[in-house]
Tab-separated table of C-alpha atoms and ligand atoms in Angstrom:
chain	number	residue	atom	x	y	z
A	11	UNK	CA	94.344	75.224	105.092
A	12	UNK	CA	93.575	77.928	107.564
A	13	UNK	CA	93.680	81.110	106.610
A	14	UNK	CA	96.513	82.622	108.631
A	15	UNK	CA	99.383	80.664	110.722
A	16	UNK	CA	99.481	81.382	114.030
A	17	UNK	CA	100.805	78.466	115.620
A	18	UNK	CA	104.641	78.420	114.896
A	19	UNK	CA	104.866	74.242	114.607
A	20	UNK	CA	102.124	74.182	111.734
A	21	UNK	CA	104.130	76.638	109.963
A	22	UNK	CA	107.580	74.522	110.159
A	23	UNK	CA	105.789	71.710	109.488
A	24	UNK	CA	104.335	73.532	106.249
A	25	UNK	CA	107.274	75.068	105.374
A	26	UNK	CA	109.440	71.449	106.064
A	27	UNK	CA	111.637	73.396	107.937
A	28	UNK	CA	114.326	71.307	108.797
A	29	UNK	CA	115.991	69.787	112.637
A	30	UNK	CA	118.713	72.176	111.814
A	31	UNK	CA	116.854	75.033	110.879
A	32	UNK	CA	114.217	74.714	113.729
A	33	UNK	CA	116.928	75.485	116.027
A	34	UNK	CA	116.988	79.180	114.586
A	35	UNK	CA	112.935	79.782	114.963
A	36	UNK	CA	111.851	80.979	117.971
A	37	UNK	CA	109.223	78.946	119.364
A	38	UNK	CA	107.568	81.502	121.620
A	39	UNK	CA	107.340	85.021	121.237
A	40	UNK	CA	105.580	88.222	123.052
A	41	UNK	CA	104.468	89.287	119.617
A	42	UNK	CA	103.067	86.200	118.280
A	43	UNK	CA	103.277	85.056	115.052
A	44	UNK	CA	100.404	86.060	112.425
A	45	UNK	CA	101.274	84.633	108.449
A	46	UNK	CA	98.798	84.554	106.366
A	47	UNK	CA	98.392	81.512	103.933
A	48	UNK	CA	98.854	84.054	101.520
A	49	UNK	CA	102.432	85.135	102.337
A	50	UNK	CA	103.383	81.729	103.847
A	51	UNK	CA	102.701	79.799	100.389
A	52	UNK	CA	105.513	82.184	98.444
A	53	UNK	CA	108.190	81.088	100.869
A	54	UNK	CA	110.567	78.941	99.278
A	55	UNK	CA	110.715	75.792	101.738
A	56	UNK	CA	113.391	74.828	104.266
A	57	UNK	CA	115.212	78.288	103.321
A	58	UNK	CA	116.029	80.675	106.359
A	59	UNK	CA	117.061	83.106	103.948
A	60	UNK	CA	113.995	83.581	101.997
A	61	UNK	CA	112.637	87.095	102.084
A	62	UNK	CA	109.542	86.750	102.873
A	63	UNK	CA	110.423	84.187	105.639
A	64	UNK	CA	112.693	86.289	107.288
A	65	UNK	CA	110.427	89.072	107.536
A	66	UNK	CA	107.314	86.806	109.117
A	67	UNK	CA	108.875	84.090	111.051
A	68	UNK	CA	110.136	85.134	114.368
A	69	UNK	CA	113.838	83.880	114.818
A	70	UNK	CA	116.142	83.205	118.791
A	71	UNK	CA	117.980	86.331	117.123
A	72	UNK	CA	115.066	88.262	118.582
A	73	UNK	CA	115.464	87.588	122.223
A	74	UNK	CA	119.204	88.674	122.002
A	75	UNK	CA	118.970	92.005	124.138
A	76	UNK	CA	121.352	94.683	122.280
A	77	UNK	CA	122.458	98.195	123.241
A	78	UNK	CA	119.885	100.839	121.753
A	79	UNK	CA	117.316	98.609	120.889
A	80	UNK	CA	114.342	100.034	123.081
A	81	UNK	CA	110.115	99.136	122.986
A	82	UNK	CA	109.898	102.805	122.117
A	83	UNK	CA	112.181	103.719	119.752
A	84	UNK	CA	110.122	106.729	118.369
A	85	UNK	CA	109.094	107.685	121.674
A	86	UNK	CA	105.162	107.825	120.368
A	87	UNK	CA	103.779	107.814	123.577
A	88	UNK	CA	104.698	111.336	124.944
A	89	UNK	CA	103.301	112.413	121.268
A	90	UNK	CA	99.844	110.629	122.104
A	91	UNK	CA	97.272	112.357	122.742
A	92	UNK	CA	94.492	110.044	122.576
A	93	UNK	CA	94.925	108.062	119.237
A	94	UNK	CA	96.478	111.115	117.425
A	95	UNK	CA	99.979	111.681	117.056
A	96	UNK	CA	100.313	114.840	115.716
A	97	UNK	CA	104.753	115.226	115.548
A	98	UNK	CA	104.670	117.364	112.543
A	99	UNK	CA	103.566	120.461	111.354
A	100	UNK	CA	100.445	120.137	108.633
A	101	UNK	CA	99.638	116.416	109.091
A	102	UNK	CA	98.594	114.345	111.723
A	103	UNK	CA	98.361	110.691	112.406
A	104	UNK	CA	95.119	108.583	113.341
A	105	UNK	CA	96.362	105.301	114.754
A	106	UNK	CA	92.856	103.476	113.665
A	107	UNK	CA	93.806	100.267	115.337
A	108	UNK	CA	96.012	98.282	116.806
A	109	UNK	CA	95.488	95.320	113.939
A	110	UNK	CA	97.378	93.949	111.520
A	111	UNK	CA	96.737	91.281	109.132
A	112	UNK	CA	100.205	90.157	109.185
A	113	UNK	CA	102.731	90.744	112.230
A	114	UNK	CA	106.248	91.841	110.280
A	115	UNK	CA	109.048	91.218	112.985
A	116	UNK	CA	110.762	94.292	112.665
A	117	UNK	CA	107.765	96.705	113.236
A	118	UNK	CA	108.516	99.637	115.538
A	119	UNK	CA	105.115	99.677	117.018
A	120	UNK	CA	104.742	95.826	118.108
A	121	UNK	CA	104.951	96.726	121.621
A	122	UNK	CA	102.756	99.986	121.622
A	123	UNK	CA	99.828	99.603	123.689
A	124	UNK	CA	96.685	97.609	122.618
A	125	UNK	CA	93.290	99.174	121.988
A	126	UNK	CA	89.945	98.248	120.591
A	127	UNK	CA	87.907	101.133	120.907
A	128	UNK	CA	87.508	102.618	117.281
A	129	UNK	CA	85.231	105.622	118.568
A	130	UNK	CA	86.761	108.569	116.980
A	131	UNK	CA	84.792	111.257	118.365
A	132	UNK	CA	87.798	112.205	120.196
A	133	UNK	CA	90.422	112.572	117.394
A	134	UNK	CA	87.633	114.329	115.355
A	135	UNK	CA	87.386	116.477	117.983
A	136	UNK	CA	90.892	117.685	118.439
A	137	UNK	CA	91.591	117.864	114.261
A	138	UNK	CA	88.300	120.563	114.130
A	139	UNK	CA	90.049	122.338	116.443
A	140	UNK	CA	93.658	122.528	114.997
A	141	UNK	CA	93.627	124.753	111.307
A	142	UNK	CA	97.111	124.153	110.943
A	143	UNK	CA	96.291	120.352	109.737
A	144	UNK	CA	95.648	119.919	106.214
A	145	UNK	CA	96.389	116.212	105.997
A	146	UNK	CA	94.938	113.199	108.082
A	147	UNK	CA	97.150	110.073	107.865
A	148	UNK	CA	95.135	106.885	108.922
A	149	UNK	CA	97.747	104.652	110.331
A	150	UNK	CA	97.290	101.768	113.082
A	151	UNK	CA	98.227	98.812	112.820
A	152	UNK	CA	96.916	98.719	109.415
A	153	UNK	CA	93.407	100.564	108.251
A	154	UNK	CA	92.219	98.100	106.235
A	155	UNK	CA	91.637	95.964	109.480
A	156	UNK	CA	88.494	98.390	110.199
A	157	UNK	CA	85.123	97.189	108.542
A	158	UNK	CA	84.599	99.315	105.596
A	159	UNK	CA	81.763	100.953	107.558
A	160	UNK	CA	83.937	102.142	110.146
A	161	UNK	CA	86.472	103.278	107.455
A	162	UNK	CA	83.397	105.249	105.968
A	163	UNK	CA	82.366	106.518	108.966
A	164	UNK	CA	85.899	108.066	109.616
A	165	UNK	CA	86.257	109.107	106.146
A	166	UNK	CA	83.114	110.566	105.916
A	167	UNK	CA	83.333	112.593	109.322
A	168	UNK	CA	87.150	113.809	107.722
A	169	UNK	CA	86.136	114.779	104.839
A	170	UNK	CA	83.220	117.600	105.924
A	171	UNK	CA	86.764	119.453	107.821
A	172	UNK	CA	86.955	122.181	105.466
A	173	UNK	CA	90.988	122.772	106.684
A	174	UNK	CA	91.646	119.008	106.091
A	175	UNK	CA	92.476	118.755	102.142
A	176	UNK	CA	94.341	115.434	101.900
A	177	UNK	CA	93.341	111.809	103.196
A	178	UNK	CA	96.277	109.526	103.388
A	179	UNK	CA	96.088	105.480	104.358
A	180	UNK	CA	99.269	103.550	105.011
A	181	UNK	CA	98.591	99.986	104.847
A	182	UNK	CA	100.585	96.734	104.222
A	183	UNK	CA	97.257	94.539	104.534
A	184	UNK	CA	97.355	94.652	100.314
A	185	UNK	CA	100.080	92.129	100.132
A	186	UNK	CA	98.131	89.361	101.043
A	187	UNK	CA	94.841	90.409	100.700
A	188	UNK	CA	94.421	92.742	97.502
A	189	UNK	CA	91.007	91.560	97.257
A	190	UNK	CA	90.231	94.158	100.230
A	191	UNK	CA	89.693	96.427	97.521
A	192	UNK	CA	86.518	95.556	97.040
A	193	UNK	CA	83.570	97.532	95.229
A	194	UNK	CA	82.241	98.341	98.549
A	195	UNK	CA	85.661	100.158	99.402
A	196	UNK	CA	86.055	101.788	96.010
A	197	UNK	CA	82.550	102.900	96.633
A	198	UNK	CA	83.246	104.255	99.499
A	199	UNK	CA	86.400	106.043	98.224
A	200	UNK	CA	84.516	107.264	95.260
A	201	UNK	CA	82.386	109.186	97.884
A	202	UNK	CA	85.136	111.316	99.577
A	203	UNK	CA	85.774	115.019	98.268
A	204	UNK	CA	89.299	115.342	99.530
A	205	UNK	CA	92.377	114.279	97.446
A	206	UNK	CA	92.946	110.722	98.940
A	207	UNK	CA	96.725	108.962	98.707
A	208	UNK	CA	97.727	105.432	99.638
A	209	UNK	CA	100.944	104.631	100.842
A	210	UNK	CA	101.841	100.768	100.556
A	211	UNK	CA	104.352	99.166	102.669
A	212	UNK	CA	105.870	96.939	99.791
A	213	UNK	CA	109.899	95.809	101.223
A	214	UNK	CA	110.412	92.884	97.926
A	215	UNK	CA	109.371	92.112	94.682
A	216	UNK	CA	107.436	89.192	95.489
A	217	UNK	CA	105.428	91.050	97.510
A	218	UNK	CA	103.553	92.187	94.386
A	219	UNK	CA	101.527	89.713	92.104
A	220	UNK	CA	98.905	90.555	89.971
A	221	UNK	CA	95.858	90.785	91.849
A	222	UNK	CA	97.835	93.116	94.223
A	223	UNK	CA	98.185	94.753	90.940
A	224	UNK	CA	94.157	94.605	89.812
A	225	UNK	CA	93.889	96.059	93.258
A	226	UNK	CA	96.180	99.336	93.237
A	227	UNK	CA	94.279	99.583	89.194
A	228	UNK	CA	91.367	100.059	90.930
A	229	UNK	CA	92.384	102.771	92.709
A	230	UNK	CA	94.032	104.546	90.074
A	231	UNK	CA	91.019	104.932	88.511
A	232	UNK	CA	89.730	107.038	91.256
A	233	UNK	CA	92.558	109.231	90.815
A	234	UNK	CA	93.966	108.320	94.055
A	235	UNK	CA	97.406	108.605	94.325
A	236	UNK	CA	99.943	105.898	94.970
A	237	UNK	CA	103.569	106.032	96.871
A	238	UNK	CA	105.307	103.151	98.405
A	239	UNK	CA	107.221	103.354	101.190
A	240	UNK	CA	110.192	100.316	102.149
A	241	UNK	CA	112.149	99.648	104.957
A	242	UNK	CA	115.555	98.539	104.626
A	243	UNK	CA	115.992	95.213	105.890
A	244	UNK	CA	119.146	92.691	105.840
A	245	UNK	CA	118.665	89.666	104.027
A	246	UNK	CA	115.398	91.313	102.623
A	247	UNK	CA	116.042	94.024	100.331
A	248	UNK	CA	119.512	95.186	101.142
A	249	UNK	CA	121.135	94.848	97.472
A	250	UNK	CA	120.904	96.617	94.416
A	251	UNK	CA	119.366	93.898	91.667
A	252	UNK	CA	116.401	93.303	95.091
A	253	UNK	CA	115.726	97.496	95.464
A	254	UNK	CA	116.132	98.185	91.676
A	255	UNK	CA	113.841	95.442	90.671
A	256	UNK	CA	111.106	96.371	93.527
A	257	UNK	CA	111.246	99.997	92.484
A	258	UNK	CA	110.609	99.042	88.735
A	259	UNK	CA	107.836	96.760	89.276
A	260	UNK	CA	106.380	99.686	91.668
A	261	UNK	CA	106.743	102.121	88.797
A	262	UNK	CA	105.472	99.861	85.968
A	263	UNK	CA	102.358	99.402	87.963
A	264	UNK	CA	101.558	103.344	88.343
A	265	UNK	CA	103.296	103.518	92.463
A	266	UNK	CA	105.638	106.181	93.066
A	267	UNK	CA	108.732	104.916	95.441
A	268	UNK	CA	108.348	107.632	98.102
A	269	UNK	CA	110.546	106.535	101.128
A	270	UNK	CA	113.121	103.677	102.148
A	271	UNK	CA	113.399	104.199	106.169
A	272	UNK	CA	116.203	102.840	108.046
A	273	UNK	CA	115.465	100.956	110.520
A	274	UNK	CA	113.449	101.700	113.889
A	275	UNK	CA	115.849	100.593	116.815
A	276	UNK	CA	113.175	98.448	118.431
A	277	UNK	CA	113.636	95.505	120.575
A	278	UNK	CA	114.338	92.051	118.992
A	279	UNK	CA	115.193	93.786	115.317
A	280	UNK	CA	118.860	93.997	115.240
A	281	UNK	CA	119.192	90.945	113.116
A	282	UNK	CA	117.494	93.545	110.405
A	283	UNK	CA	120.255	96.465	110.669
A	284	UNK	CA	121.518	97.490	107.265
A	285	UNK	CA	125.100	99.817	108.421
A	286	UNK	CA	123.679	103.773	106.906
A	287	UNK	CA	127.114	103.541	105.011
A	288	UNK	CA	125.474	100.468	102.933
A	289	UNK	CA	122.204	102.164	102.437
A	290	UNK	CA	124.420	105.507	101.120
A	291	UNK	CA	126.142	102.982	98.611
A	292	UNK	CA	123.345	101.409	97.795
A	293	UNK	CA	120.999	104.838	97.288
A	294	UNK	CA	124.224	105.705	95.170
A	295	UNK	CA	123.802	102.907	93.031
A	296	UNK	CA	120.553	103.479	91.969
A	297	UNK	CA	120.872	107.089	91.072
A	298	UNK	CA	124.127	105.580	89.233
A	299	UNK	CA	121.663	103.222	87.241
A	300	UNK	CA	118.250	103.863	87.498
A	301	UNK	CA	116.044	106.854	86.407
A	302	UNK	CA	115.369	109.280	89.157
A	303	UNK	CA	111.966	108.941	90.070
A	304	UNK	CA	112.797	105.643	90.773
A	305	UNK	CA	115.058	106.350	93.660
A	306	UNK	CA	113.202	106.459	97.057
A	307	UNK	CA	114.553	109.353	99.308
A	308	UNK	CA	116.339	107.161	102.329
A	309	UNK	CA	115.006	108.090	105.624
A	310	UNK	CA	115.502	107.490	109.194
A	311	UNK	CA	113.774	109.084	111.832
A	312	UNK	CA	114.701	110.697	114.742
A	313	UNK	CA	112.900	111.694	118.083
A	314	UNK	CA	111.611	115.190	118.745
A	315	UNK	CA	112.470	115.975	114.957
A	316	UNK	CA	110.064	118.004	112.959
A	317	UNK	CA	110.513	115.559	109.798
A	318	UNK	CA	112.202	112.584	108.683
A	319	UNK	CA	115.891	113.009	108.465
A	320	UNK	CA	116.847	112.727	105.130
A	321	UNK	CA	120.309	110.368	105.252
B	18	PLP	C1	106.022	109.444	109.208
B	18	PLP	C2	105.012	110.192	109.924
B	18	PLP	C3	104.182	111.112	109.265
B	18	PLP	C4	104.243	111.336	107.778
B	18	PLP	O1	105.412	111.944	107.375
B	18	PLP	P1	105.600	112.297	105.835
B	18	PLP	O2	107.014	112.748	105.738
B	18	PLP	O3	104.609	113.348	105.512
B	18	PLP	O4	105.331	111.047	105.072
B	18	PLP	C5	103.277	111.825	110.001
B	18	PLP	N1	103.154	111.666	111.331
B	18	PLP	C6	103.929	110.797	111.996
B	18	PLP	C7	103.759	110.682	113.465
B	18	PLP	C8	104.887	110.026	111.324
B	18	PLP	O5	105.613	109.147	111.993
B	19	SF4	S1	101.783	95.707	108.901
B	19	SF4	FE1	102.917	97.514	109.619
B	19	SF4	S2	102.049	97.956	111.652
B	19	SF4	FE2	101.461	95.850	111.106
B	19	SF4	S3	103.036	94.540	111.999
B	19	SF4	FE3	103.646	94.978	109.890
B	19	SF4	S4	104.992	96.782	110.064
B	19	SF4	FE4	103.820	96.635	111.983
């Protein structure tokens, strides 16, 4: 079994999708299609609706062209300067890479421009230079694509900034490959001065099984701490019993739910749109029903804005 699907015919064959269906998959696509065997083997078969299907496998609803659905729909690349975006005030954002171990159909950044370099000299550069950052977010793509010397290398260069006091990662790579947290990593992590956070991209409760959850252990043991942040996705997480149970699980394994963004407007992802009025109900909900550290704070963000607009 290989270890990712990339071709889009092995996967229907794999996931007997059926004549009927295979009229809904799109059989080419600009952004190809990257599933890991991981991912693929907790889709139900022949079911369009699955959630992890509908988040992996690229559908003909993408090639629809709609109104306000742009490449750019954060407008990054007047914010680039070299690979740091630095939008807000007190943190700043590495893109490491343009890699991902999984391509998620909705992702705002699948048509932002391709790099390999991973010299940071540059970035390094710049964040000496500017006091008034105190947190580095390592973003790409996803981190955990970089070797763990080039992760150590980073980190290591970060951490002698005496104005830089927090190291943040946002990765999704964890979902199907928790074993990435490997001693070498943890080493590595164990090494670093500065308080260091993950962020997890986690959208459904079958994203998490337990060596996802040996993994994030692992980390807690470092006293590292861990958020999760969701986007809100039709057919993927947009009812209650779905964002109540992934916001348990989260807390019952030691993750804090930190954000649940509404969607980026980028090309090919309208089939994803959740109206705001149904995220407001369904935000309502769970401070109805649920604790409140359990309730994410619903987010959308909006060009030229100093923050995240809170919805
Ligand atoms: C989202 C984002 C951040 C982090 O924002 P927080 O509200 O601190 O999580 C930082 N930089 C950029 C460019 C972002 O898009
Ligand atoms: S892991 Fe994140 S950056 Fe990578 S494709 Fe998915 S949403 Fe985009």
């Amino acid at each position: 079994m290989p270890k990712s699907f990339t071709n889009i015919n092995k996967l229907i064959k794999f996931l007997k999708i059926d004549k009927k269906n295979q009229k809904k998959i799109l059989l080419r696509s600009d952004f190809p299609l990257l599933l890991p065997y991981s991912l693929a083997k907790k889709i139900k078969k022949n079911d369009l609706t699955d959630p992890i299907f509908r988040q992996f496998v690229p559908l003909t609803d993408e090639i629809l062209k709609k109104p306000g659905y742009i490449k750019d729909p954060l407008s990054e690349k007047k914010f680039k300067r070299s690979k740091l975006l630095k939008k807000y005030n007190s943190r700043a954002l590495i893109i490491t890479t343009n890699a991902c171990l999984m391509h998620c159909r909705y992702c705002f950044r699948k048509h932002a421009e391709k790099f390999s370099n991973k010299n940071f000299d540059k970035e390094i550069g710049l964040i000496k230079k500017d006091k008034t950052i105190t947190e580095i977010i390592l973003s790409g793509g996803d981190p955990l694509t970089l070797s763990n010397n080039q992760i150590e290398n980073l980190l290591k260069k970060l951490d002698k900034i005496s104005h830089i006091k927090i190291l943040r990662f946002h990765t999704r790579y964890v979902i199907s490959d928790p074993k990435r947290i490997d001693q070498n990593f943890i080493k590595i992590l164990k090494n670093i001065k500065k308080q260091i956070i993950f962020v997890f991209h986690i959208n459904h409760p079958r994203e998490i099984d337990s060596t996802l959850i040996k993994a994030t252990q692992k980390l807690k043991k470092q006293n590292i701490l861990l958020f999760n942040q969701s986007v809100l996705l039709k057919g993927v997480n947009d009812d209650f019993e779905t964002l109540k149970n992934l916001n348990l699980k989260l807390i019952e394994i030691g993750i804090i739910p930190y954000y649940l963004h509404q969607l980026d407007k980028v090309e090919g992802s309208k089939h994803f749109e959740v109206p705001i009025k149904k995220g407001k109900e369904l935000i309502k909900m769970l401070h109805e029903n649920l604790s409140g550290y359990l309730i994410p704070k619903y987010v959308r963000e909006i060009p030229n804005k100093k923050c995240k607009t809170l919805i």
